[in-house]
mmCIF file of C-alpha atoms in Angstrom:
data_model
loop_
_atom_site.group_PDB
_atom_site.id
_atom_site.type_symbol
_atom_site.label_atom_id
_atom_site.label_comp_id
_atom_site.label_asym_id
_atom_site.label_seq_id
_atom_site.Cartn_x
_atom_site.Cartn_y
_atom_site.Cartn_z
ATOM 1 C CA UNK A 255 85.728 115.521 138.943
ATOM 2 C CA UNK A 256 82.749 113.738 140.336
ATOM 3 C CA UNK A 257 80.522 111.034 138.201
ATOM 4 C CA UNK A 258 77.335 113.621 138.497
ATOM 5 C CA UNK A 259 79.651 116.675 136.619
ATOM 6 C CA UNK A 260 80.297 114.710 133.615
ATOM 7 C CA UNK A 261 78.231 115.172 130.799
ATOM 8 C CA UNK A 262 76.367 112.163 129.060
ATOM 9 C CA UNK A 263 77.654 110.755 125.806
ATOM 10 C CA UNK A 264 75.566 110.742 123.021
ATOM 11 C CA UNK A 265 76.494 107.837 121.956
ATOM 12 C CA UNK A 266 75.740 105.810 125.149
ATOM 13 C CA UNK A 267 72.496 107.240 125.130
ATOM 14 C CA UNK A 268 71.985 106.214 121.566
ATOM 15 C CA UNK A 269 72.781 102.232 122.853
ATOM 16 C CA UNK A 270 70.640 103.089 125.865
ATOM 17 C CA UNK A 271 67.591 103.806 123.392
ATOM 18 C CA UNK A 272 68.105 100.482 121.919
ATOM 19 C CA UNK A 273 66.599 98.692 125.248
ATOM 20 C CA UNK A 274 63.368 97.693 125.335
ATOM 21 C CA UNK A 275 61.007 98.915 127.795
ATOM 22 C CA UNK A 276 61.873 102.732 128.395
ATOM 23 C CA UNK A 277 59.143 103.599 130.368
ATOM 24 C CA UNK A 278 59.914 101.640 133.403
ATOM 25 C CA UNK A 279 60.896 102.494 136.313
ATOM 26 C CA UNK A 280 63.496 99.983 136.794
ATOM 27 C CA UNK A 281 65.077 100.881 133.003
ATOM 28 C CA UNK A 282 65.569 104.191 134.338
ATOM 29 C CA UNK A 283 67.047 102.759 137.847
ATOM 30 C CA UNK A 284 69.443 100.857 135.782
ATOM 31 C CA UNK A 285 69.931 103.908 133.409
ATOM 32 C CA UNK A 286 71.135 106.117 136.424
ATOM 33 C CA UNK A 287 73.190 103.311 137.745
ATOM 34 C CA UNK A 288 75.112 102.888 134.169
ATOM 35 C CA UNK A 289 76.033 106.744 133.710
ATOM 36 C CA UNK A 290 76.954 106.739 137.711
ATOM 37 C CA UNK A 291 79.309 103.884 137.056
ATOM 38 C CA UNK A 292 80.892 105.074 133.976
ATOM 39 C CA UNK A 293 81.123 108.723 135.582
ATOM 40 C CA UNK A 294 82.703 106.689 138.364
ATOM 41 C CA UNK A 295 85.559 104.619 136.218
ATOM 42 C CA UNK A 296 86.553 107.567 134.578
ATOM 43 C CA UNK A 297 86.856 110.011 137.625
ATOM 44 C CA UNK A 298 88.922 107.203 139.814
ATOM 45 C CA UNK A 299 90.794 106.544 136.474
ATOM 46 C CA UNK A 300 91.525 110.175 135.429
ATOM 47 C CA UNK A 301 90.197 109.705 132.564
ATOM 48 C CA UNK A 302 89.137 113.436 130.521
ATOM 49 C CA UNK A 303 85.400 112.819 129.492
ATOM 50 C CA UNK A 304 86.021 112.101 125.773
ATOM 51 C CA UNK A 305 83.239 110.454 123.299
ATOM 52 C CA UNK A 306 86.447 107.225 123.415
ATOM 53 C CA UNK A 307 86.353 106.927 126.924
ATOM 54 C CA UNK A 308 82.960 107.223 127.623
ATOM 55 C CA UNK A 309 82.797 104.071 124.828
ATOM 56 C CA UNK A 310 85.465 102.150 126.695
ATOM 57 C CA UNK A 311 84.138 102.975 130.713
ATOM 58 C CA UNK A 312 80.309 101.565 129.034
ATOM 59 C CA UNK A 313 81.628 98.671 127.855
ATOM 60 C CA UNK A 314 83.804 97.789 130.810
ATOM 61 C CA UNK A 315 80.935 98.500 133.052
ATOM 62 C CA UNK A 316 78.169 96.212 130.634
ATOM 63 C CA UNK A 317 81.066 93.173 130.406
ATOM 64 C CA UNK A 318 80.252 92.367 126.770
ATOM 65 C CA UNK A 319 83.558 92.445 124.855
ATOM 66 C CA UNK A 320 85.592 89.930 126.759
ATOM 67 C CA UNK A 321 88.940 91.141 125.055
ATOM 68 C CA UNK A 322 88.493 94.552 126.025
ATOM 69 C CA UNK A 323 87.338 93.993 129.722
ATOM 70 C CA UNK A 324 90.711 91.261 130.060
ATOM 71 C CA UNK A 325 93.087 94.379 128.699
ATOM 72 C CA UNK A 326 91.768 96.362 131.236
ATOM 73 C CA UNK A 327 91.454 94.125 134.381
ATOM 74 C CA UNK A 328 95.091 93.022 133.118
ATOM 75 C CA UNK A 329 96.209 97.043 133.974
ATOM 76 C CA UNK A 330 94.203 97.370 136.373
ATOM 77 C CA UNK A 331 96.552 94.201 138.346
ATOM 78 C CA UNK A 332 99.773 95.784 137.477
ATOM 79 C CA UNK A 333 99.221 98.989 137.780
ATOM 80 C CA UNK A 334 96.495 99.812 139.852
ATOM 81 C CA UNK A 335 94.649 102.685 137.552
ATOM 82 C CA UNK A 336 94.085 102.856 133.758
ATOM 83 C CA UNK A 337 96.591 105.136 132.275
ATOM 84 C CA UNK A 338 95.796 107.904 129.475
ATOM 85 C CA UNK A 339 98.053 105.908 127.267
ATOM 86 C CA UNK A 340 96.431 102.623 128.081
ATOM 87 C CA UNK A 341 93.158 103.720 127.640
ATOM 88 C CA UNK A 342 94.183 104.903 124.339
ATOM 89 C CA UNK A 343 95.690 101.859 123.502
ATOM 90 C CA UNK A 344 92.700 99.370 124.677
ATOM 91 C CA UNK A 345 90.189 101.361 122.823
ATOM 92 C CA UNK A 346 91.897 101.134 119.869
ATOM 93 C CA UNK A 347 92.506 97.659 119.315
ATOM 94 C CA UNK A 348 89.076 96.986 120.274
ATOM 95 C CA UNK A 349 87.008 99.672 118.444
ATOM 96 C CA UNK A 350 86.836 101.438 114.796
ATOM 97 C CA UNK A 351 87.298 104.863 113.730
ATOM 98 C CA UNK A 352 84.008 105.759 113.782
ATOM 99 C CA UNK A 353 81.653 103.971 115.808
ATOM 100 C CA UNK A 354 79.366 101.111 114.451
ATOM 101 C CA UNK A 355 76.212 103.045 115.667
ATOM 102 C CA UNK A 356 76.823 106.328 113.985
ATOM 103 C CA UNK A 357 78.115 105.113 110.784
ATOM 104 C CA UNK A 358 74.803 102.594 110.603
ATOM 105 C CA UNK A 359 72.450 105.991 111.666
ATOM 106 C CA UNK A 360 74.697 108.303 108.947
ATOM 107 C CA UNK A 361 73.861 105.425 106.567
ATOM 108 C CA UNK A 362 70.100 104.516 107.635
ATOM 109 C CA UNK A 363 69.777 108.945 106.684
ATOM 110 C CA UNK A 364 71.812 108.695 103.034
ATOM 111 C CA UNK A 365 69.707 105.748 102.542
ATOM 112 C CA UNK A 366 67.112 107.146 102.942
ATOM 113 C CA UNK A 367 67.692 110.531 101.160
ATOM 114 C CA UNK A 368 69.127 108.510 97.938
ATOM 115 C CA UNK A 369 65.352 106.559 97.861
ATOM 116 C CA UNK A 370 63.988 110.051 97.871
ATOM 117 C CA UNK A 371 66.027 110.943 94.977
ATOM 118 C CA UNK A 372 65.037 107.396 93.112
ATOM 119 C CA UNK A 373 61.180 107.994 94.406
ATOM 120 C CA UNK A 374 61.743 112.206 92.732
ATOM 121 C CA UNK A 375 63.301 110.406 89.919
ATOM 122 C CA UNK A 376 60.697 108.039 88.962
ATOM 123 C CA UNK A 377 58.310 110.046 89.728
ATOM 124 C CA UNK A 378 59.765 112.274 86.743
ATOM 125 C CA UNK A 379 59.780 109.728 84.602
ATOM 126 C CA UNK A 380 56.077 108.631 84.885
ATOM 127 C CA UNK A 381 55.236 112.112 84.748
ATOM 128 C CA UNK A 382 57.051 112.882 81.739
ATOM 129 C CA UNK A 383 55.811 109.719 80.055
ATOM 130 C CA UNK A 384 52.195 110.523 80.741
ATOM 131 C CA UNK A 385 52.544 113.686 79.214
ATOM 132 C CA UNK A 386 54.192 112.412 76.030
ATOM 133 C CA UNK A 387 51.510 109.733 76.040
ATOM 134 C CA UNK A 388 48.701 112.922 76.545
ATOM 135 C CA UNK A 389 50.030 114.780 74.079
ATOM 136 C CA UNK A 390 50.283 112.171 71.408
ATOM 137 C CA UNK A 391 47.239 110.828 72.061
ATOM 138 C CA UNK A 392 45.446 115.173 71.246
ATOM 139 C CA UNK A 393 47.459 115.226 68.291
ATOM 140 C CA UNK A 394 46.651 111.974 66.895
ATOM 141 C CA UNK A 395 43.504 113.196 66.807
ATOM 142 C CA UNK A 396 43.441 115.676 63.873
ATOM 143 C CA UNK A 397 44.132 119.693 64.911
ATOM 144 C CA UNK A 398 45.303 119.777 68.766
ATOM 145 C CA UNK A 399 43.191 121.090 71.018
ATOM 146 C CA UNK A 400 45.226 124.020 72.079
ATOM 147 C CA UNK A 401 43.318 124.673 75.396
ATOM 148 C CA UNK A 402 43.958 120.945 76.091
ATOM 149 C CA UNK A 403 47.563 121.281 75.281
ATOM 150 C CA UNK A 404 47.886 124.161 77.136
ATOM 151 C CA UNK A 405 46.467 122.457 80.523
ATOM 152 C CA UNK A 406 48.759 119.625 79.943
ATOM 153 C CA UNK A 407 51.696 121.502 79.456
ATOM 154 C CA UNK A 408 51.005 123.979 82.477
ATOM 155 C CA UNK A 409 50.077 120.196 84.366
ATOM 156 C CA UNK A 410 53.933 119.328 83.692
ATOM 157 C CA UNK A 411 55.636 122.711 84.402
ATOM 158 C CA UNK A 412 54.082 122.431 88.203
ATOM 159 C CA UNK A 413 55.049 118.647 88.367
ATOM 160 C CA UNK A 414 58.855 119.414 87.122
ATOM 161 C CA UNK A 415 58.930 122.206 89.784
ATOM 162 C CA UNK A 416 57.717 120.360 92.642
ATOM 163 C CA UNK A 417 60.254 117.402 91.199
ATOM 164 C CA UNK A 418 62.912 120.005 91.550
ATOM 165 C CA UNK A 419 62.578 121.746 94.850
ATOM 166 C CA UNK A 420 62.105 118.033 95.997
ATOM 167 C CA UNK A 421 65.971 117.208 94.644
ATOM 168 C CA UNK A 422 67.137 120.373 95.745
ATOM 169 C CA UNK A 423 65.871 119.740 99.244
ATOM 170 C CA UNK A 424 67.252 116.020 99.401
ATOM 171 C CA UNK A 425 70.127 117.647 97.736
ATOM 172 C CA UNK A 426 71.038 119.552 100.867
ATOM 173 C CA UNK A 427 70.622 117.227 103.046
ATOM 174 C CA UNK A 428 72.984 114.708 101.776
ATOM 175 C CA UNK A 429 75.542 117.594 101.256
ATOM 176 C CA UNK A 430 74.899 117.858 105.451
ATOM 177 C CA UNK A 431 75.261 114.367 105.998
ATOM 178 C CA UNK A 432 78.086 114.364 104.467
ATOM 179 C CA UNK A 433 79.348 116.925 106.406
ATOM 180 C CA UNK A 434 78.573 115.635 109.758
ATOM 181 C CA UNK A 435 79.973 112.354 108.404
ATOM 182 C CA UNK A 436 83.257 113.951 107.836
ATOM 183 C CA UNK A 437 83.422 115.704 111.173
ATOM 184 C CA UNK A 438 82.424 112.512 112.960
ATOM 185 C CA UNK A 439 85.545 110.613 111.289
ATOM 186 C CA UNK A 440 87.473 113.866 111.731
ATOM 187 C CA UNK A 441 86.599 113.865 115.155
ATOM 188 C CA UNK A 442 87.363 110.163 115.585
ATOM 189 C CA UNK A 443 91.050 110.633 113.880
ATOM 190 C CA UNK A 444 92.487 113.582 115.947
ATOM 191 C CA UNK A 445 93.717 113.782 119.111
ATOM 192 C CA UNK A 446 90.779 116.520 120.517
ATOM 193 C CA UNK A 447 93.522 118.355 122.700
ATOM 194 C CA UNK A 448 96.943 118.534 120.050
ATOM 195 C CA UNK A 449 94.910 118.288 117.294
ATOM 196 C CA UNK A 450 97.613 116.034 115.837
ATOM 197 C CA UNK A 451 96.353 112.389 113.953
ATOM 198 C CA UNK A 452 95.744 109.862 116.835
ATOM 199 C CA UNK A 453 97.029 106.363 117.219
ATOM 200 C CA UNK A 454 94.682 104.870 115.090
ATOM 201 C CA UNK A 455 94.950 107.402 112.694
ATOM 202 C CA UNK A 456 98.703 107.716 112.671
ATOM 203 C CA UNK A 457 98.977 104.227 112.293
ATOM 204 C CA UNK A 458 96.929 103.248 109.372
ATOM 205 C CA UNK A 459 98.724 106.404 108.012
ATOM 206 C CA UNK A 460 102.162 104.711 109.195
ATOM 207 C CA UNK A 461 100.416 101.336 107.279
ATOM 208 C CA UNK A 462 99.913 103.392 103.994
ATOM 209 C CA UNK A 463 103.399 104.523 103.620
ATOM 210 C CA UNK A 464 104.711 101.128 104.299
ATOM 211 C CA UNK A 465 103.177 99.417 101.528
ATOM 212 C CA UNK A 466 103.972 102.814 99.111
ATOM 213 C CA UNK A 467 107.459 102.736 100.244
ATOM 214 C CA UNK A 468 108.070 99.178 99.455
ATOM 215 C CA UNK A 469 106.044 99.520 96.480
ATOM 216 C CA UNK A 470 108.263 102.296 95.413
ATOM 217 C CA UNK A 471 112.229 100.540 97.238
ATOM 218 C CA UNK A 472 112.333 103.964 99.387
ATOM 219 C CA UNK A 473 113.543 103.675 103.037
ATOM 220 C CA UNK A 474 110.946 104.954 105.837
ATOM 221 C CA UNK A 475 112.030 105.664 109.425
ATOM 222 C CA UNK A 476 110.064 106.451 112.489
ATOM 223 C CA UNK A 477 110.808 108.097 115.485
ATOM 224 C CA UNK A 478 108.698 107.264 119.080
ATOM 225 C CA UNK A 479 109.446 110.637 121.253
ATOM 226 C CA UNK A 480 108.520 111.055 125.222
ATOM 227 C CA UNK A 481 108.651 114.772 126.824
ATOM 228 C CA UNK A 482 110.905 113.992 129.958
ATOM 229 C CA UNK A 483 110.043 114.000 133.604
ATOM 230 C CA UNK A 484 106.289 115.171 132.227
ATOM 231 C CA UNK A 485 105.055 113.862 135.356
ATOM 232 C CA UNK A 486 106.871 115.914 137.754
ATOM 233 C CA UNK A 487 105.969 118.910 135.566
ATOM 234 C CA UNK A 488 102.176 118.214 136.350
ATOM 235 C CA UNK A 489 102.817 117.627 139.904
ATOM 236 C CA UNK A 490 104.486 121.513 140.304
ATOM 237 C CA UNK A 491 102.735 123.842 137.500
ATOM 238 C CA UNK A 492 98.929 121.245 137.450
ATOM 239 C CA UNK A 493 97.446 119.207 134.820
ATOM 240 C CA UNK A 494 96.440 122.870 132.887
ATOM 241 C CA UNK A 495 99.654 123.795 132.544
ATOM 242 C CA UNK A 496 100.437 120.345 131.362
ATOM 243 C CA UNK A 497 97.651 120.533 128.552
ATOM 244 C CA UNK A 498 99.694 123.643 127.587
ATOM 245 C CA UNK A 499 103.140 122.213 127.064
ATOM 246 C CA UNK A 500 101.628 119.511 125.415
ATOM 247 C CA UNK A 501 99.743 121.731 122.976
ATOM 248 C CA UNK A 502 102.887 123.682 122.485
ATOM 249 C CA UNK A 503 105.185 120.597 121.881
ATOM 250 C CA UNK A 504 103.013 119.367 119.323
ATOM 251 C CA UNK A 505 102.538 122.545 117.520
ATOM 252 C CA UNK A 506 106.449 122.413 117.317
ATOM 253 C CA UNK A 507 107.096 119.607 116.340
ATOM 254 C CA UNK A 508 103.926 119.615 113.286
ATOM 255 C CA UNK A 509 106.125 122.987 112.645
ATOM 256 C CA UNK A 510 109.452 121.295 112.512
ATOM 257 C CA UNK A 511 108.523 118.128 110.305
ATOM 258 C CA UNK A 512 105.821 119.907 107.855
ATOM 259 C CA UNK A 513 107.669 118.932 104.969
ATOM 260 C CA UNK A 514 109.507 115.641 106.160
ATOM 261 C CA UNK A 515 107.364 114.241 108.132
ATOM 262 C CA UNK A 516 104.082 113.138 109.820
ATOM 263 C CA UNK A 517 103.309 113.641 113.467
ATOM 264 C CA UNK A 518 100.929 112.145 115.910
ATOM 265 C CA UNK A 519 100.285 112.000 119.717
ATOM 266 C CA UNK A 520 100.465 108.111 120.599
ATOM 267 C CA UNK A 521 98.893 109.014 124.221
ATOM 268 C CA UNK A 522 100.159 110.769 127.032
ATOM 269 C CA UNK A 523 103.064 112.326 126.517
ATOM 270 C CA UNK A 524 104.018 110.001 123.507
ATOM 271 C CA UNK A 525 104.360 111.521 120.378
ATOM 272 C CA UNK A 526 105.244 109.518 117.362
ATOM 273 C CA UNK A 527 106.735 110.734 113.979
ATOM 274 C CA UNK A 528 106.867 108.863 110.516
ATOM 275 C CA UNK A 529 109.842 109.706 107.764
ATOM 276 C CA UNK A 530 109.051 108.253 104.365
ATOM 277 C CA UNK A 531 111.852 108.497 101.826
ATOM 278 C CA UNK A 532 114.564 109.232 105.298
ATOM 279 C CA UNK A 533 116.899 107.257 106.171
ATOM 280 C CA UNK A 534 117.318 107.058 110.146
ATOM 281 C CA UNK A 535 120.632 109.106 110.340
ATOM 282 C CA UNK A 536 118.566 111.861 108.394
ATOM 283 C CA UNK A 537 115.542 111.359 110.388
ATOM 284 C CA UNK A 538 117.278 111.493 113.406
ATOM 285 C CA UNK A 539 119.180 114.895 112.681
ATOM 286 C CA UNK A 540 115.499 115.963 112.057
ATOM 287 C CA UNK A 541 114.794 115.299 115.428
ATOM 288 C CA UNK A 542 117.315 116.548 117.227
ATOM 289 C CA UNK A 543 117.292 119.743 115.481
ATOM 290 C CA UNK A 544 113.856 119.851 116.929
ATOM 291 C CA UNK A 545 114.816 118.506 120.173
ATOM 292 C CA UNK A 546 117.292 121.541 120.432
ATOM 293 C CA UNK A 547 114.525 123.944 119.458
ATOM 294 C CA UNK A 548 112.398 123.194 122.131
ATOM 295 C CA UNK A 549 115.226 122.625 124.576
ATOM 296 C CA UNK A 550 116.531 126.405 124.118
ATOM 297 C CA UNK A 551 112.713 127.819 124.704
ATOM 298 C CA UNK A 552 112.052 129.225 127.912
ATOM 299 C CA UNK A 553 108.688 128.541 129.103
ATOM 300 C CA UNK A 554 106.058 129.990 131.726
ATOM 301 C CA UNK A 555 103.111 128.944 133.251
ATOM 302 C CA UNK A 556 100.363 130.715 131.759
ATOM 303 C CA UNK A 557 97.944 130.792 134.879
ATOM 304 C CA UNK A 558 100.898 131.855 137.666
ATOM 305 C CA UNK A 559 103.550 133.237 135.309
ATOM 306 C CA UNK A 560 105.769 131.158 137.513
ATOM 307 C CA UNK A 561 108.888 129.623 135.172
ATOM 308 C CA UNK A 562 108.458 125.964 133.747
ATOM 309 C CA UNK A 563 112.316 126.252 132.495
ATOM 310 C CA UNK A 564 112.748 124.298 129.249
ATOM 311 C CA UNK A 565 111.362 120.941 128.657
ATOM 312 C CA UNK A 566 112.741 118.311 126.609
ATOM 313 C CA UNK A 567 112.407 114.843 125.034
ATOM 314 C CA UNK A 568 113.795 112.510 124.110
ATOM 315 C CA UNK A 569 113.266 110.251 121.930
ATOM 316 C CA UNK A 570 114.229 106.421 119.928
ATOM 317 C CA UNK A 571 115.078 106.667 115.867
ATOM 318 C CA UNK A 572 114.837 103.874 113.313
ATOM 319 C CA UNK A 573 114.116 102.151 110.115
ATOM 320 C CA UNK A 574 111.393 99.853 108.533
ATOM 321 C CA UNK A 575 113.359 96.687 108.151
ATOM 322 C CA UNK A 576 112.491 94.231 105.144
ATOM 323 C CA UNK A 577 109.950 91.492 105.935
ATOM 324 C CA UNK A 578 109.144 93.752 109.166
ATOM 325 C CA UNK A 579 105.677 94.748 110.537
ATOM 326 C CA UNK A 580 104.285 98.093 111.427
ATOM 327 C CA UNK A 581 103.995 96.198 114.664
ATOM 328 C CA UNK A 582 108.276 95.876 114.796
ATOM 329 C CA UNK A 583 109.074 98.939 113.770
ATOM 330 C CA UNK A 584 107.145 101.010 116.831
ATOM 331 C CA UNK A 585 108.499 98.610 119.158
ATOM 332 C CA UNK A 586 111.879 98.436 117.981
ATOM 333 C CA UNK A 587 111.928 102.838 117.868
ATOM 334 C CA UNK A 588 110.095 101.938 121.736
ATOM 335 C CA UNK A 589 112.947 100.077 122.362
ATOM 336 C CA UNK A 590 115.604 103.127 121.588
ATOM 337 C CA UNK A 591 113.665 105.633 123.356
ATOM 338 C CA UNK A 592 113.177 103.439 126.505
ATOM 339 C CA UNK A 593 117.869 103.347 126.232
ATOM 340 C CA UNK A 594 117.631 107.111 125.693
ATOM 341 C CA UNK A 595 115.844 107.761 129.070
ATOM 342 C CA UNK A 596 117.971 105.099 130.836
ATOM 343 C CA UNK A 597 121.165 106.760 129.368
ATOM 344 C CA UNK A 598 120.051 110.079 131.413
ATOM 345 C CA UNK A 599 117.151 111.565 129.043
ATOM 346 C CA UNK A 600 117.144 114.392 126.436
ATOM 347 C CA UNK A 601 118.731 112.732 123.711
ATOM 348 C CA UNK A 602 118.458 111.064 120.569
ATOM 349 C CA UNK A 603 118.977 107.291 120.086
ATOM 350 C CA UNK A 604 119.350 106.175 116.396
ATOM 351 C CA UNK A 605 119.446 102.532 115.553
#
């Protein structure tokens, strides 16, 4: 994939807009030269063109968040190129669900809808107040002038319908902001090619049901599972094919744990399940069962037809300990799986 066949980000533009100075010519110089780069870092990186890695290439590239750029130079040293799986793991200690420039543009909109609404609202009340004031004012008089009541009412009955296509128009557009709010933290909680919670979203999930399991003395386990040899897979059947068994393995296994469990794709080929209310000898028979399942499935490359043969994971099983952190039970379930490959792969490894 080359830098010029990767679309722009919206949200790079957006910051983009925010320097002064448009118009020049060396803005848009320097404008080129930013979307080249960041085309660049994510092509050399293999990096898919997602809204998150667009965010984390830009601010690599502009050097402004120190911790960010360190994590990255730091995996750069040891590894040479920014895995999916560190990418994923960078951006998401060092950004938020939903990025501080929509949320602020979302919220600059309902702002100002909901003044609209106050503006309508006041508006309504001055009107109405005028018109009690008006009427009072005829019939204080002796007999009311009918003809003048008449114009005042007909006066208030085109005010109150003006007042109310004007809330039913700010009406609908704060139901659509709210929509697009909701897709852009839907969006920013799933994993765009599973469709499975992402890391961030699995683990403030996974931080949830720790404090409601404690709260409530019930035991919650967590498993960290890794499709074997998913590498080599890519290398013989292409990255397509991979996309497919990952698709596939993660509609499984949201299949197999739908009532026990919660599922998420922790990057790569990482997938990462919560148990609340299992103990780990329990949550690991879930596992394996599902292990098994995917194990005895024959699978075929969709583009040649050619034979993948089955794929399987495995995968490290344990248990929130007391006093421990979300932060010690994923590495401690890390841990196990990292024993399970050593011991040969395809396997379950409760502890």
């Amino acid at each position: 994939m080359t830098a010029a066949s990767i679309p722009v980000s919206n949200r790079i533009k957006r910051w983009l807009g925010h320097i002064d100075d448009r118009q020049s010519p060396s803005f848009h110089t320097w404008q080129e030269r930013v979307f080249s780069e960041v085309g660049a870092f994510l092509s050399a990186n293999h990096l898919d063109p997602t809204p998150d890695n667009y965010d984390l290439a830009f601010q690599y590239r502009a050097a402004q968040n120190v911790v960010l750029v360190n994590a990255i130079r730091t995996e750069l040293d040891s590894k040479g190129i920014l895995t999916v799986d560190a990418a994923d793991r960078i951006f998401a200690a060092n950004a938020g669900p939903v990025s501080a420039d929509a949320l602020a543009h979302i919220a600059a909109e309902i702002g100002t809808h909901v003044d609209g609404l106050s503006s309508i609202a006041k508006q309504s009340d001055h009107d109405a107040a005028t018109f009690r004031t008006a009427l009072e004012a005829n019939i204080a008089g002796g007999a009311p002038d009918a003809v003048a009541v008449m114009d005042l009412t007909l006066s208030m009955v085109a005010r109150t319908r003006a007042a109310e296509a004007g809330l039913r128009k700010s009406t609908r557009e704060l139901a659509g902001l709210r929509a697009h709010l909701a897709e852009a933290q839907h969006f920013a909680d799933v994993d765009p090619l599973t469709e499975l919670a992402n890391r961030r979203a699995f683990k403030r999930e996974l931080e949830r049901e720790i404090v409601g399991c404690r709260a409530h003395g019930k035991p919650l386990s967590l498993a960290f599972c890794d499709i074997d040899h998913f590498k080599r897979l890519n290398d013989l059947h292409g990255h397509e094919t991979g996309d497919r068994v990952l698709r596939f393995v993660a509609q499984l296994m949201a299949k197999q744990f739908a009532r026990k469990g919660t599922v998420g794709r922790f990057g790569g080929e990482e997938f990462v399940v919560m148990f609340p209310g299992l103990a780990p000898e329990a949550a690991g028979h879930a596992v394996d069962r599902c292990r098994v399942a995917l194990a005895d499935l024959p699978l075929y490359a969709a583009t040649t037809g050619d034979r993948i043969g089955s794929v399987t994971f495995t995968a490290g099983v344990t248990m929130l300990e007391e006093n421990e952190t979300m932060a010690d039970i994923l590495r401690r379930a890390d841990e196990l799986l990292y024993r399970g490959k050593a011991a040969g792969r395809n396997r379950i490894l409760v502890g």
